[in-house]
Amino acid sequence: MCQVGLFFRLTFWEFSWDVMEPIAFFTTASSLLVGYAYFLITSRDPTYQDFMERLFLSRQKKLCAAYRFDMERYVELQKHCRCPLEGNHSQS
C-alpha cells in the first residue's frame, strides 16, 4: 500500500508518468522475482506473516541452543498440559 501511495505521489505531483513508468515497472518486477525466489527456496507463500514466523522460529532456535533449552521436552510438556477446550479432543 505504501508503494502505491509513493508512486501516486511521485507520478502526479513530483514527476510525470514518462519518468515513473520504468521505475514502477522495474520495482514491481523486482518484487515479483524476489517473492518467487523466496517461494522456490522455502516452498511457502511469500507473505509478511510467513516471513516473520520463519524469522521468529530461527531466532528461537538460536536462543534455545545458546541457553541449552530443551525444546523437545517443552513441546512434550505443552502437549501434556494442554487445555481440553482448545479443540484437540482426540486423546491417545
mmCIF file of C-alpha atoms in Angstrom:
data_model
loop_
_atom_site.group_PDB
_atom_site.id
_atom_site.type_symbol
_atom_site.label_atom_id
_atom_site.label_comp_id
_atom_site.label_asym_id
_atom_site.label_seq_id
_atom_site.Cartn_x
_atom_site.Cartn_y
_atom_site.Cartn_z
ATOM 1 C CA MET A 1 0.000 0.000 0.000
ATOM 2 C CA CYS A 2 2.892 2.320 0.768
ATOM 3 C CA GLN A 3 4.387 1.620 -2.656
ATOM 4 C CA VAL A 4 1.141 2.595 -4.391
ATOM 5 C CA GLY A 5 0.891 5.815 -2.402
ATOM 6 C CA LEU A 6 4.508 6.696 -3.093
ATOM 7 C CA PHE A 7 4.165 6.034 -6.821
ATOM 8 C CA PHE A 8 0.922 8.038 -6.924
ATOM 9 C CA ARG A 9 2.594 10.993 -5.238
ATOM 10 C CA LEU A 10 5.679 10.853 -7.457
ATOM 11 C CA THR A 11 3.642 10.410 -10.638
ATOM 12 C CA PHE A 12 1.096 13.192 -10.195
ATOM 13 C CA TRP A 13 2.970 15.784 -8.104
ATOM 14 C CA GLU A 14 6.727 15.375 -8.472
ATOM 15 C CA PHE A 15 7.378 13.773 -11.869
ATOM 16 C CA SER A 16 5.339 12.588 -14.821
ATOM 17 C CA TRP A 17 4.284 9.133 -15.951
ATOM 18 C CA ASP A 18 7.091 9.143 -18.526
ATOM 19 C CA VAL A 19 9.623 9.207 -15.695
ATOM 20 C CA MET A 20 7.754 6.939 -13.286
ATOM 21 C CA GLU A 21 6.690 4.166 -15.680
ATOM 22 C CA PRO A 22 10.103 2.441 -15.901
ATOM 23 C CA ILE A 23 10.681 2.898 -12.168
ATOM 24 C CA ALA A 24 7.298 1.381 -11.334
ATOM 25 C CA PHE A 25 7.814 -1.471 -13.796
ATOM 26 C CA PHE A 26 11.250 -2.466 -12.515
ATOM 27 C CA THR A 27 10.234 -2.092 -8.869
ATOM 28 C CA THR A 28 7.200 -4.315 -9.368
ATOM 29 C CA ALA A 29 9.113 -6.851 -11.471
ATOM 30 C CA SER A 30 11.890 -6.983 -8.863
ATOM 31 C CA SER A 31 9.433 -7.586 -6.034
ATOM 32 C CA LEU A 32 7.785 -10.378 -8.027
ATOM 33 C CA LEU A 33 11.163 -12.016 -8.673
ATOM 34 C CA VAL A 34 12.144 -11.764 -5.009
ATOM 35 C CA GLY A 35 8.799 -13.280 -3.982
ATOM 36 C CA TYR A 36 9.184 -16.111 -6.479
ATOM 37 C CA ALA A 37 12.761 -16.794 -5.332
ATOM 38 C CA TYR A 38 11.518 -16.913 -1.715
ATOM 39 C CA PHE A 39 8.844 -19.399 -2.772
ATOM 40 C CA LEU A 40 11.375 -21.571 -4.634
ATOM 41 C CA ILE A 41 13.740 -21.647 -1.665
ATOM 42 C CA THR A 42 11.199 -22.130 1.132
ATOM 43 C CA SER A 43 8.208 -23.724 -0.673
ATOM 44 C CA ARG A 44 5.953 -21.379 1.292
ATOM 45 C CA ASP A 45 3.903 -18.327 0.385
ATOM 46 C CA PRO A 46 5.897 -15.083 0.318
ATOM 47 C CA THR A 47 3.693 -13.249 2.803
ATOM 48 C CA TYR A 48 4.744 -10.918 5.587
ATOM 49 C CA GLN A 49 3.273 -13.235 8.231
ATOM 50 C CA ASP A 50 5.168 -16.249 6.881
ATOM 51 C CA PHE A 51 8.425 -14.303 6.735
ATOM 52 C CA MET A 52 8.015 -13.064 10.307
ATOM 53 C CA GLU A 53 7.120 -16.575 11.515
ATOM 54 C CA ARG A 54 10.251 -18.014 9.899
ATOM 55 C CA LEU A 55 12.357 -15.213 11.376
ATOM 56 C CA PHE A 56 10.872 -15.824 14.835
ATOM 57 C CA LEU A 57 11.475 -19.585 14.648
ATOM 58 C CA SER A 58 15.083 -19.174 13.541
ATOM 59 C CA ARG A 59 15.794 -16.728 16.371
ATOM 60 C CA GLN A 60 14.008 -19.018 18.815
ATOM 61 C CA LYS A 61 16.194 -21.971 17.761
ATOM 62 C CA LYS A 62 19.359 -19.886 18.177
ATOM 63 C CA LEU A 63 18.320 -18.723 21.645
ATOM 64 C CA CYS A 64 17.337 -22.244 22.703
ATOM 65 C CA ALA A 65 20.714 -23.548 21.564
ATOM 66 C CA ALA A 66 22.595 -20.705 23.272
ATOM 67 C CA TYR A 67 20.847 -21.277 26.614
ATOM 68 C CA ARG A 68 20.668 -25.097 26.258
ATOM 69 C CA PHE A 69 16.877 -25.086 26.423
ATOM 70 C CA ASP A 70 15.320 -28.489 25.657
ATOM 71 C CA MET A 71 12.635 -27.573 23.126
ATOM 72 C CA GLU A 72 11.508 -31.184 22.599
ATOM 73 C CA ARG A 73 10.803 -31.568 26.312
ATOM 74 C CA TYR A 74 8.987 -28.219 26.330
ATOM 75 C CA VAL A 75 6.719 -29.292 23.443
ATOM 76 C CA GLU A 76 6.074 -32.614 25.177
ATOM 77 C CA LEU A 77 5.058 -30.846 28.404
ATOM 78 C CA GLN A 78 2.962 -28.379 26.446
ATOM 79 C CA LYS A 79 1.034 -31.215 24.767
ATOM 80 C CA HIS A 80 0.547 -32.931 28.121
ATOM 81 C CA CYS A 81 -0.767 -29.812 29.882
ATOM 82 C CA ARG A 82 -2.914 -28.514 27.035
ATOM 83 C CA CYS A 83 -6.362 -27.246 27.916
ATOM 84 C CA PRO A 84 -9.134 -29.572 26.649
ATOM 85 C CA LEU A 85 -11.160 -26.579 25.426
ATOM 86 C CA GLU A 86 -8.602 -25.666 22.741
ATOM 87 C CA GLY A 87 -10.139 -28.031 20.212
ATOM 88 C CA ASN A 88 -7.797 -31.035 20.275
ATOM 89 C CA HIS A 89 -10.174 -33.599 21.778
ATOM 90 C CA SER A 90 -8.523 -36.745 20.436
ATOM 91 C CA GLN A 91 -6.615 -38.214 23.360
ATOM 92 C CA SER A 92 -4.444 -41.252 22.771
#
